[in-house]
Every structure is written in C-alpha cells, then in structure tokens.
mmCIF file of C-alpha atoms in Angstrom:
data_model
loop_
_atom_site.group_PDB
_atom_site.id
_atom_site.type_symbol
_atom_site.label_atom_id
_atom_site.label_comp_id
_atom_site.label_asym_id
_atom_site.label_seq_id
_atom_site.Cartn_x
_atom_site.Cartn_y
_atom_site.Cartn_z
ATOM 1 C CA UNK Y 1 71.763 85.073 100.160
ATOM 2 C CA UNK Y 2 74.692 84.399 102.201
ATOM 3 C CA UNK Y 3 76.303 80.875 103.274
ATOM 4 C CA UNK Y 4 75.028 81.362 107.022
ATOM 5 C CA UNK Y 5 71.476 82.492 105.429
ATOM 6 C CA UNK Y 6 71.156 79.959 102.847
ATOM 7 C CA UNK Y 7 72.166 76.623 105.919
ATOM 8 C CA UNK Y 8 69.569 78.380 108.189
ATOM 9 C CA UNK Y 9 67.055 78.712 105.220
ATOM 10 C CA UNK Y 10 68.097 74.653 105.170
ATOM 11 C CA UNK Y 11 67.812 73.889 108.462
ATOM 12 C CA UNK Y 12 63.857 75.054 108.798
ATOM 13 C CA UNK Y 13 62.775 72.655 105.801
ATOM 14 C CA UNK Y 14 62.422 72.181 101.880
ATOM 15 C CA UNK Y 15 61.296 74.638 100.273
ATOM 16 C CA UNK Y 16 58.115 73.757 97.293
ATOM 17 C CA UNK Y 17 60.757 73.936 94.883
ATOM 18 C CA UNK Y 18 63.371 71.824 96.235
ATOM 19 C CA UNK Y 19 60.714 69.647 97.405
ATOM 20 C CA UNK Y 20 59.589 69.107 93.720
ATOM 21 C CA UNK Y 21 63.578 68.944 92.466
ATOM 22 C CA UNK Y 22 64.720 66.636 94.799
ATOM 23 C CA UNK Y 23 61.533 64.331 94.389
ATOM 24 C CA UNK Y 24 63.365 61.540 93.304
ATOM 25 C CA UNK Y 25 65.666 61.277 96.095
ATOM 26 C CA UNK Y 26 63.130 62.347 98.361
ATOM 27 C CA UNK Y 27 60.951 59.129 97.410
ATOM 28 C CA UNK Y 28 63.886 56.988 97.948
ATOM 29 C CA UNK Y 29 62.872 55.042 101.016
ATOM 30 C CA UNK Y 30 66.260 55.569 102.841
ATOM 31 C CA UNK Y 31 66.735 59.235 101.878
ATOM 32 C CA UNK Y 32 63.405 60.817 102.339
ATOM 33 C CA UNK Y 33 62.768 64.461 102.998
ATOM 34 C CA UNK Y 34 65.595 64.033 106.200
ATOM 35 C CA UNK Y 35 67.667 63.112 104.384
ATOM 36 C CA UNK Y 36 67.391 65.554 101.515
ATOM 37 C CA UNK Y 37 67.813 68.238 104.652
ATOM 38 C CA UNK Y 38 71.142 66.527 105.438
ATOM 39 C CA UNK Y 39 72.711 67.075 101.935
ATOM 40 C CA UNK Y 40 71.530 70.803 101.950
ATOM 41 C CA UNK Y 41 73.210 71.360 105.242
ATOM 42 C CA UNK Y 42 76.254 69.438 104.707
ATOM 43 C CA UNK Y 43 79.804 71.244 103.495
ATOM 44 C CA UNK Y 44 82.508 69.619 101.912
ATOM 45 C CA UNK Y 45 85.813 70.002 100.527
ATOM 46 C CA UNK Y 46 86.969 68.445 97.271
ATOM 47 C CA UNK Y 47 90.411 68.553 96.539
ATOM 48 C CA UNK Y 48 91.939 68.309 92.980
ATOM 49 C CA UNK Y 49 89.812 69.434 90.338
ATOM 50 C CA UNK Y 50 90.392 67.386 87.458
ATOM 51 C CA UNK Y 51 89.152 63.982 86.201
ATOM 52 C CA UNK Y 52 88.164 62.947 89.446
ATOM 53 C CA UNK Y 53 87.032 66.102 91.213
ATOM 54 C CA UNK Y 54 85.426 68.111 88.378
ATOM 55 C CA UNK Y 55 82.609 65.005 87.777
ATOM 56 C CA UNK Y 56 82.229 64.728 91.976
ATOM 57 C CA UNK Y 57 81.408 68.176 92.425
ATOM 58 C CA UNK Y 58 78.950 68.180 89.617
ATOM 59 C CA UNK Y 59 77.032 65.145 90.803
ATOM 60 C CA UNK Y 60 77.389 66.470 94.812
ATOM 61 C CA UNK Y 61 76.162 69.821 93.714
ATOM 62 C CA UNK Y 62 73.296 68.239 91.693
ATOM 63 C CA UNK Y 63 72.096 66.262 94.559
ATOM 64 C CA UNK Y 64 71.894 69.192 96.359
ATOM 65 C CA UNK Y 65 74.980 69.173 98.788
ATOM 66 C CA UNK Y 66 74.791 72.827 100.207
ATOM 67 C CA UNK Y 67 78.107 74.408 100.549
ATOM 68 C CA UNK Y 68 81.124 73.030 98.259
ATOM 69 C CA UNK Y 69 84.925 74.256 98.391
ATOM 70 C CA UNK Y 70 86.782 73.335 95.446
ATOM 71 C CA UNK Y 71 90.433 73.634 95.647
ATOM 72 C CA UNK Y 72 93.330 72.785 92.969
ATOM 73 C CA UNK Y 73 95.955 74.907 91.818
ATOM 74 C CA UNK Y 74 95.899 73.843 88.089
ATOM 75 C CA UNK Y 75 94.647 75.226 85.256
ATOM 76 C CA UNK Y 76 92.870 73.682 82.379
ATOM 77 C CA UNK Y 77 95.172 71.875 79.380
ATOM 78 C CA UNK Y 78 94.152 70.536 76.122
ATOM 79 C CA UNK Y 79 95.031 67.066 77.365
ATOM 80 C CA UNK Y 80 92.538 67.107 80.165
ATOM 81 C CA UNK Y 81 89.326 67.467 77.870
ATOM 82 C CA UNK Y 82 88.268 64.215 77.054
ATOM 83 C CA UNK Y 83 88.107 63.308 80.687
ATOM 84 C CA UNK Y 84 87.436 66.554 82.637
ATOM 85 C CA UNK Y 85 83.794 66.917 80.702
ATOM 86 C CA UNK Y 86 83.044 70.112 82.098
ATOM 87 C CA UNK Y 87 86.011 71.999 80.850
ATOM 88 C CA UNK Y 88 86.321 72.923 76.909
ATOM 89 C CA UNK Y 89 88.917 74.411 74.423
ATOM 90 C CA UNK Y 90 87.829 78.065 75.096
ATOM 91 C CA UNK Y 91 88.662 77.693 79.031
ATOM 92 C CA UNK Y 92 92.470 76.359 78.160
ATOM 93 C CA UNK Y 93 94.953 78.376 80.204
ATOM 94 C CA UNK Y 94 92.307 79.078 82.974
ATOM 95 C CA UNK Y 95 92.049 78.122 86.727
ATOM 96 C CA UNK Y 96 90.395 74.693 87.088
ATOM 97 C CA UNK Y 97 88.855 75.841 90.123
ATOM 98 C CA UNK Y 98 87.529 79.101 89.631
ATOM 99 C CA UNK Y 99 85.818 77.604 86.474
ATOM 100 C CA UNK Y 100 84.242 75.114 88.153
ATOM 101 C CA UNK Y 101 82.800 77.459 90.712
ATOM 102 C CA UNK Y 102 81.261 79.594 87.644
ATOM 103 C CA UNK Y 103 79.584 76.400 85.884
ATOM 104 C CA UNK Y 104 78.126 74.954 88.814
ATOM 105 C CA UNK Y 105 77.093 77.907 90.528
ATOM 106 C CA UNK Y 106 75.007 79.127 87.532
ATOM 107 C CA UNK Y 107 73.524 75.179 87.281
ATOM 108 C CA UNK Y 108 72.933 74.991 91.247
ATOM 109 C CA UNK Y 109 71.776 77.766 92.395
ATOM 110 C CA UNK Y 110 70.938 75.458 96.113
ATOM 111 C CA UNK Y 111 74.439 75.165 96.560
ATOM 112 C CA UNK Y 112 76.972 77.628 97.428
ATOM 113 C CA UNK Y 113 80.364 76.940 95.935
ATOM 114 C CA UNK Y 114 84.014 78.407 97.058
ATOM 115 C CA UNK Y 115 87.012 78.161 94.720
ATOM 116 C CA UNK Y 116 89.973 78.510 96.670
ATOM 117 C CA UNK Y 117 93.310 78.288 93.589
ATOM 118 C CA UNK Y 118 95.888 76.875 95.521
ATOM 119 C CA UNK Y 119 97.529 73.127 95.952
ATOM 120 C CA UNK Y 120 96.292 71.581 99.455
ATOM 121 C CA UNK Y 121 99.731 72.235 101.371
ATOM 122 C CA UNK Y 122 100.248 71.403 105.045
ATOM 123 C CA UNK Y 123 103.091 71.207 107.469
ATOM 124 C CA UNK Y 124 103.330 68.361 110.577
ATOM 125 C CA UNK Y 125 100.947 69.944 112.312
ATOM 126 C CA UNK Y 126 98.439 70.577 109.517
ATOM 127 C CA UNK Y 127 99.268 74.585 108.559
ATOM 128 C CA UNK Y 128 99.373 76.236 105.589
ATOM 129 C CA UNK Y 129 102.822 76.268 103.774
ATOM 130 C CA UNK Y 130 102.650 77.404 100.980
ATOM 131 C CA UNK Y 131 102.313 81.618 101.816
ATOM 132 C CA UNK Y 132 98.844 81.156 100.623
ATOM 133 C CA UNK Y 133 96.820 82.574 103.522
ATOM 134 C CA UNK Y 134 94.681 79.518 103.620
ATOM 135 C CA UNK Y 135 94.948 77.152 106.636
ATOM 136 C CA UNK Y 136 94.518 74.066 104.860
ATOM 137 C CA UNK Y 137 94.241 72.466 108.459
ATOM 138 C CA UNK Y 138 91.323 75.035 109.633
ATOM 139 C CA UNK Y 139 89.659 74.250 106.162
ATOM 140 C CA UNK Y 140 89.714 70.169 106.820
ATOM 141 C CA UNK Y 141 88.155 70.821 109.870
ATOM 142 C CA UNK Y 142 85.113 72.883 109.484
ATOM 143 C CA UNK Y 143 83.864 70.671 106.973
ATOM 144 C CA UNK Y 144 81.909 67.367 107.334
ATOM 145 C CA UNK Y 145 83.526 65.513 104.715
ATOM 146 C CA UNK Y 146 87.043 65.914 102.433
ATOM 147 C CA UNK Y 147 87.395 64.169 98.894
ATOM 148 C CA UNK Y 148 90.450 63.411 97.930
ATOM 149 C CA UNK Y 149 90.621 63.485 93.869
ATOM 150 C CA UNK Y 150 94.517 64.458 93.778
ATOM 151 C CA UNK Y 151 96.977 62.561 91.046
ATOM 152 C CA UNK Y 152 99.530 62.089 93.430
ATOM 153 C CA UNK Y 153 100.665 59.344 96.217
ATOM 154 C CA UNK Y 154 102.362 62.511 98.208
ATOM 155 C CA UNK Y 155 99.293 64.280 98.476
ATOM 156 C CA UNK Y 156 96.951 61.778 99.298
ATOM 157 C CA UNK Y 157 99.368 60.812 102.415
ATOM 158 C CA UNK Y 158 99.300 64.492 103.616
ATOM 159 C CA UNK Y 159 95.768 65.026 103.378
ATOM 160 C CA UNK Y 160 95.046 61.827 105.267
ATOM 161 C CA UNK Y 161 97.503 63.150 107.758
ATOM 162 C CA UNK Y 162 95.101 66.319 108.615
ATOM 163 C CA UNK Y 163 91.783 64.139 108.219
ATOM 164 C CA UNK Y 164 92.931 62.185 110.957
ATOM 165 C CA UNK Y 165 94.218 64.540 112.964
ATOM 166 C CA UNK Y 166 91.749 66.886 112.790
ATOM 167 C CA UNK Y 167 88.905 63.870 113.023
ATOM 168 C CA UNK Y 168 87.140 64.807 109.603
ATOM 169 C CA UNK Y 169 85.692 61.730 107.211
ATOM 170 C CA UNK Y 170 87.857 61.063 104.158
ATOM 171 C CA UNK Y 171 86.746 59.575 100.737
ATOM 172 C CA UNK Y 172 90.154 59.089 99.001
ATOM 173 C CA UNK Y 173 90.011 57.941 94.918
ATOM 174 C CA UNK Y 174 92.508 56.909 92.247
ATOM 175 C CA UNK Y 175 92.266 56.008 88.472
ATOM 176 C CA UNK Y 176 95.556 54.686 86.618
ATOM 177 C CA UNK Y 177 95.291 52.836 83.725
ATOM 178 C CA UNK Y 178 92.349 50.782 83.615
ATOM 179 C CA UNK Y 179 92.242 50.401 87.583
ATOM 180 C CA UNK Y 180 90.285 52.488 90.030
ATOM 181 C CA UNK Y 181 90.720 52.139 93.634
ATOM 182 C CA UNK Y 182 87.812 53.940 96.451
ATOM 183 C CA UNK Y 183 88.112 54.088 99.858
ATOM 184 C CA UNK Y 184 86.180 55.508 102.686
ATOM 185 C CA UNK Y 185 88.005 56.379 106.424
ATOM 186 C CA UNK Y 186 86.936 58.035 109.379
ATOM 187 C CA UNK Y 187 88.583 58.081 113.045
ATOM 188 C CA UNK Y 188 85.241 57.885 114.665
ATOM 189 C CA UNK Y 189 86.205 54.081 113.212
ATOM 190 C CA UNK Y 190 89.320 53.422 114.750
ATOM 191 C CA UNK Y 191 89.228 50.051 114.203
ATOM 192 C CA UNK Y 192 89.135 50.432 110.269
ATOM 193 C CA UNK Y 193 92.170 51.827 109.763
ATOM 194 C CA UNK Y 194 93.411 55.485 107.420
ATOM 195 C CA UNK Y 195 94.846 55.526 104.129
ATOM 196 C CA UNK Y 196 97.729 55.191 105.512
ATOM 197 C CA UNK Y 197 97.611 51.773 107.359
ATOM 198 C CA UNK Y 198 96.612 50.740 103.313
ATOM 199 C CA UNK Y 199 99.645 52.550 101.941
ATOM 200 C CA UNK Y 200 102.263 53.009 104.579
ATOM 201 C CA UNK Y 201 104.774 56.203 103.903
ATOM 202 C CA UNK Y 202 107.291 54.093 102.681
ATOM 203 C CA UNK Y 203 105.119 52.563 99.882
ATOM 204 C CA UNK Y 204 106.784 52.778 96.414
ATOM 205 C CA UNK Y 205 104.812 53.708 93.819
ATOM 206 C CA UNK Y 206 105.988 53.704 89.811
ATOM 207 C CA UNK Y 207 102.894 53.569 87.810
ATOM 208 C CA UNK Y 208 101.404 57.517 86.960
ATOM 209 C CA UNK Y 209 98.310 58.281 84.874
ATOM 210 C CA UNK Y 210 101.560 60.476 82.824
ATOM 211 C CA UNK Y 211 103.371 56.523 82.434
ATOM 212 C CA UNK Y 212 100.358 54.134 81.956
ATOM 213 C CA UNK Y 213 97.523 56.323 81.074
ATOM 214 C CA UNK Y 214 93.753 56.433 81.934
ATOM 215 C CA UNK Y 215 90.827 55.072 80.695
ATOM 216 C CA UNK Y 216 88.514 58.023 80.580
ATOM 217 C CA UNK Y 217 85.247 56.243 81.067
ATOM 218 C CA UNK Y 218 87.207 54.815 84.222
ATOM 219 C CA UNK Y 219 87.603 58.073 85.530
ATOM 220 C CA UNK Y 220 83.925 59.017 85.403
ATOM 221 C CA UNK Y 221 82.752 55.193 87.257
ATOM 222 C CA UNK Y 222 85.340 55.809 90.157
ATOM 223 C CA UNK Y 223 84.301 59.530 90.676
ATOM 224 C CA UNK Y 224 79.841 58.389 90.260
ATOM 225 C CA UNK Y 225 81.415 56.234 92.625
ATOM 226 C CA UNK Y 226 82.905 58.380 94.875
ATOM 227 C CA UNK Y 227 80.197 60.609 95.398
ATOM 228 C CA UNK Y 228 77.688 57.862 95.715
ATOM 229 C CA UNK Y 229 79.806 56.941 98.674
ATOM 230 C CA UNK Y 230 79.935 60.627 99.825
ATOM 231 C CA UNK Y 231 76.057 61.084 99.364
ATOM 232 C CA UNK Y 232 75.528 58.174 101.251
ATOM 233 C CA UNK Y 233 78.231 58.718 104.315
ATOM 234 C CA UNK Y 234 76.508 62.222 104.678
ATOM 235 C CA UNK Y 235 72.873 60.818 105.082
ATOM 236 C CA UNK Y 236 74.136 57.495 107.532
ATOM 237 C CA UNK Y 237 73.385 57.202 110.977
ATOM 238 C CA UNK Y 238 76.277 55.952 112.702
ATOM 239 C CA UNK Y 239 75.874 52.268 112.335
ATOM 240 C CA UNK Y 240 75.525 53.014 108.296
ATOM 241 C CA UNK Y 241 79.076 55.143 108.459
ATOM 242 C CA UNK Y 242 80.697 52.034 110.752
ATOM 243 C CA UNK Y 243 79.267 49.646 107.806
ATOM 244 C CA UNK Y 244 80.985 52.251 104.783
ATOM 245 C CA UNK Y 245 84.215 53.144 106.339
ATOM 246 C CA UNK Y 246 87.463 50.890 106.016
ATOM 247 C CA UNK Y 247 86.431 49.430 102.729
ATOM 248 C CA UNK Y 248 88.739 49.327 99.695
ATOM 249 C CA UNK Y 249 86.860 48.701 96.112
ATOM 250 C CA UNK Y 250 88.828 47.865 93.945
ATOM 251 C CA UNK Y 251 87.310 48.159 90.099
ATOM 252 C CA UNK Y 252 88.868 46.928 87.026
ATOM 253 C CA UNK Y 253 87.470 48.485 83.460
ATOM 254 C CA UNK Y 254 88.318 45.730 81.453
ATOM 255 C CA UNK Y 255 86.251 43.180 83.425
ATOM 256 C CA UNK Y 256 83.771 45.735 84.235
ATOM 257 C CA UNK Y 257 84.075 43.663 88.029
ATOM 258 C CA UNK Y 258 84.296 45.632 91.494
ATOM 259 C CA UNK Y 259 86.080 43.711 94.405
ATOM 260 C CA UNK Y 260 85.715 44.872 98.113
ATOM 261 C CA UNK Y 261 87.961 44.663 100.677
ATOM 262 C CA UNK Y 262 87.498 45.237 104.356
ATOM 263 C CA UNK Y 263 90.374 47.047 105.860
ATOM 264 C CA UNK Y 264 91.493 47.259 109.619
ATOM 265 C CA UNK Y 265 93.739 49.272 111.189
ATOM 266 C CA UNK Y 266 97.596 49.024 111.508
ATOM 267 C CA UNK Y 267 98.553 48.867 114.890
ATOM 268 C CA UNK Y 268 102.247 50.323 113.948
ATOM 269 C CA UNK Y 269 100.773 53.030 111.646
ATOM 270 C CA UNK Y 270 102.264 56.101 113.101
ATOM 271 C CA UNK Y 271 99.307 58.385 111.688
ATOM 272 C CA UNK Y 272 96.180 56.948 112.594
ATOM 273 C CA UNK Y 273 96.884 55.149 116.065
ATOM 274 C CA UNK Y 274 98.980 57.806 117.344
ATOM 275 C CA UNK Y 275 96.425 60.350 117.011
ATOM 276 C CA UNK Y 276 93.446 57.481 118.626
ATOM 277 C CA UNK Y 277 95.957 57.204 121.472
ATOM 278 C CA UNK Y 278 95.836 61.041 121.886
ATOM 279 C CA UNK Y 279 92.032 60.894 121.872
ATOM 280 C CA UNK Y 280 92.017 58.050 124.286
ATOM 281 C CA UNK Y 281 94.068 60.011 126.686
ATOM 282 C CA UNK Y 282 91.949 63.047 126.198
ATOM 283 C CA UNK Y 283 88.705 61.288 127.390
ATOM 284 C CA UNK Y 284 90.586 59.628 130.489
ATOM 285 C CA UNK Y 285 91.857 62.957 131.572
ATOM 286 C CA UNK Y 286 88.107 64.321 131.593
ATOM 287 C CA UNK Y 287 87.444 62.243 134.638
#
C-alpha cells in the first residue's frame, strides 16, 4: 500500500486490528478512537538518528504515528551502542538511517517510514545545500511536526530557522552529561517565543556529549520525553498546543527532578519576530 493509500485507509476509521492494538490508548479518556485517527494521519520528521532520535522514532512508530522521515547522515559506531538500543555490533559501519527504516518498518507495519541519509542542511532561505537533491525547506514544511534530536548547537539554530519560517511545530531535545533540556515551539504561539529567543545566535556553548559525556539512561528519559510531548502536541486542540508550547523542562539525572520553565518571546530575536511581522503584514494586506 502506498503513503497516499495507507492516510486515506486512515482517514475513513480504525481498522478491527488497530482498534484492538491501540486499545490502550484508545481507552485513554483524552485520546480515544479520535485521537488514535490523529496519530495515524499525522507525518513527521525526526532529525538525527542517534541517542535521541533512534528511541523517538521507535516509541512514535509504536503509537502508531503514520508516516515517519528519518534523516541523519551518520552511520553506526561502536561507541553509540549502549545508548542507541536499537543498533548492534553487526550494523557497525552502516547508515543510521536506513537501519532504522528496516527495524521499524518490519515492527510497524501501520506506519510508513522514509530514510532520507543526509545531514539537515539549509541556506537563509531554507534550501538544500548540500548537492543532496533534498529540499530540506520543502521537507519541514509538508510535515506536521519536526524533532530535533541533533548533537549540535549549529544545527539546532538552523532547523529552528526553517520551522519558523516555514510555520511547522518544533520539539527540540538535548542530553549532555547528566542534564536534559525539552522544549516545545510553534509560531501559531507567537507569544512563546523559538529556540532561538532561548539561545540567541551568539550563545557560547563549551560543554559536548564528546567533553562531558552522557548518561545513557538520560538519553532514553529526555527522548520518552520527547515523544510524549510529540504524541500529545499531535492529538491537542489548539488551546492544549497554546498550554505545551514555550515551555523549557529542564531534568537533572542525578536528582531524578524535572523543572519547567515558561518561555516568552524575544522581542529583538531576529528569527522568530521577524518572520510574525511578515505574517502580520500578510493578513493586513488581505483586506
């Protein structure tokens, strides 16, 4: 069955089988068969398959998320195994992503999974740039939610950049050490800020999982953590996403303790509030 077949197979209701898989969520009084629908009609991107992103698109793809693209450049090292738990010795040397799409493909056979084996690469204006052929820009925005599971401070500013621009819900997450950080953004929430009115371009930033390590059960409570957060942003109504976005949690593994904080937007961040001004000024010309 194709993509297109397998959302419009979605769209007219459970099937008995899904019905009796997804029973548990189904019974949960704020998921319910509607919002079972939701998850098998929803696509998302998840970019950086490693500790983060391997453990997120196994638990998305479990809950049934329909369509997942999985995209990371990397390929499997002996390091990586004792926190990337669906990778072993025998897949050293191979593509991250393409062996993620076998695994969960053959597990989930409700969800249809695209590897694409590139790094997420985008100009000022959100194009591919790395000769790839994939618009990473086009990508953000035909999807209805990115996760951003990258290692790097560089990347996480970049794909925020195209989120916003493009007006696509971000769920941004970082383990170093034996600190995890989570946080939710979304345009259609002005008012809550981007990743970048948290960590403005000319943040500096010395500590690296390579430099301080990682706590590997860390890795798997921020990413359970992360796609709770994406399970539940793709079943909200609108006053549930206003309620998730703009939060920072904050967890530290030593004092097993979460702390929230609520964000709000940076009037002189140049990402976010220029591209609400552009929106604004869409709308008025409409008139």
């Amino acid at each position: 069955m194709t993509t297109t077949q397998q959302r419009q197979a979605n769209k007219s209701g459970l099937t008995s089988k899904q019905f009796i898989k997804y029973a548990s969520h189904i019974l949960l009084t704020d998921m319910g068969e509607l919002g079972q629908l939701k998850l098998l009609n929803s696509r998302v991107l998840i970019i950086g398959i490693g500790g983060l992103g391997h453990s997120v698109a196994q638990q998305l793809a479990a809950a049934g998320v329909g369509e997942l693209i999985l995209m990371d450049h990397d390929k499997v090292e002996l390091s990586n195994l004792p926190r990337q738990l669906l990778f072993n010795e025998q897949d050293i040397g191979l593509s991250k992503a393409l062996l993620a799409e076998d695994k969960l493909a053959t597990a989930y056979e409700d969800v249809n999974i695209q590897a694409i084996e590139q790094a997420f690469g985008a100009d000022l204006d959100g194009a591919d740039t790395d000769g790839s052929g994939t618009n990473c820009a086009e990508l953000v925005e035909s999807v209805d939610l990115v996760f951003d599971c990258t290692d790097n401070f560089t990347s996480r500013l970049m794909i925020n950049a195209v989120c916003v621009r493009h007006a696509t819900g971000l769920i941004s997450a970082a383990v170093s050490a034996n600190d995890g950080q989570l946080f939710c953004s979304s345009t259609d929430y002005p008012q809550r800020g981007c990743y970048q009115c948290l960590y403005p371009q000319d943040t500096h930033l010395s500590q690296t999982c390579a430099s301080m390590g990682i706590n590997t059960a860390a890795v798997q409570t921020v990413a359970s953590m992360q796609s709770l957060l994406g399970l539940n942003w793709l079943t909200a109504d609108d006053l549930g996403k206003d309620q998730l976005a703009g939060k920072l949690h904050v967890f530290n593994a030593k004092s097993l303790q979460w702390r929230i904080i609520q964000m709000n937007q940076d009037p002189k961040c140049n990402c976010c509030s220029a591209a609400i001004t552009a929106s604004t000024n869409d709308v008025n010309s409409c008139g």
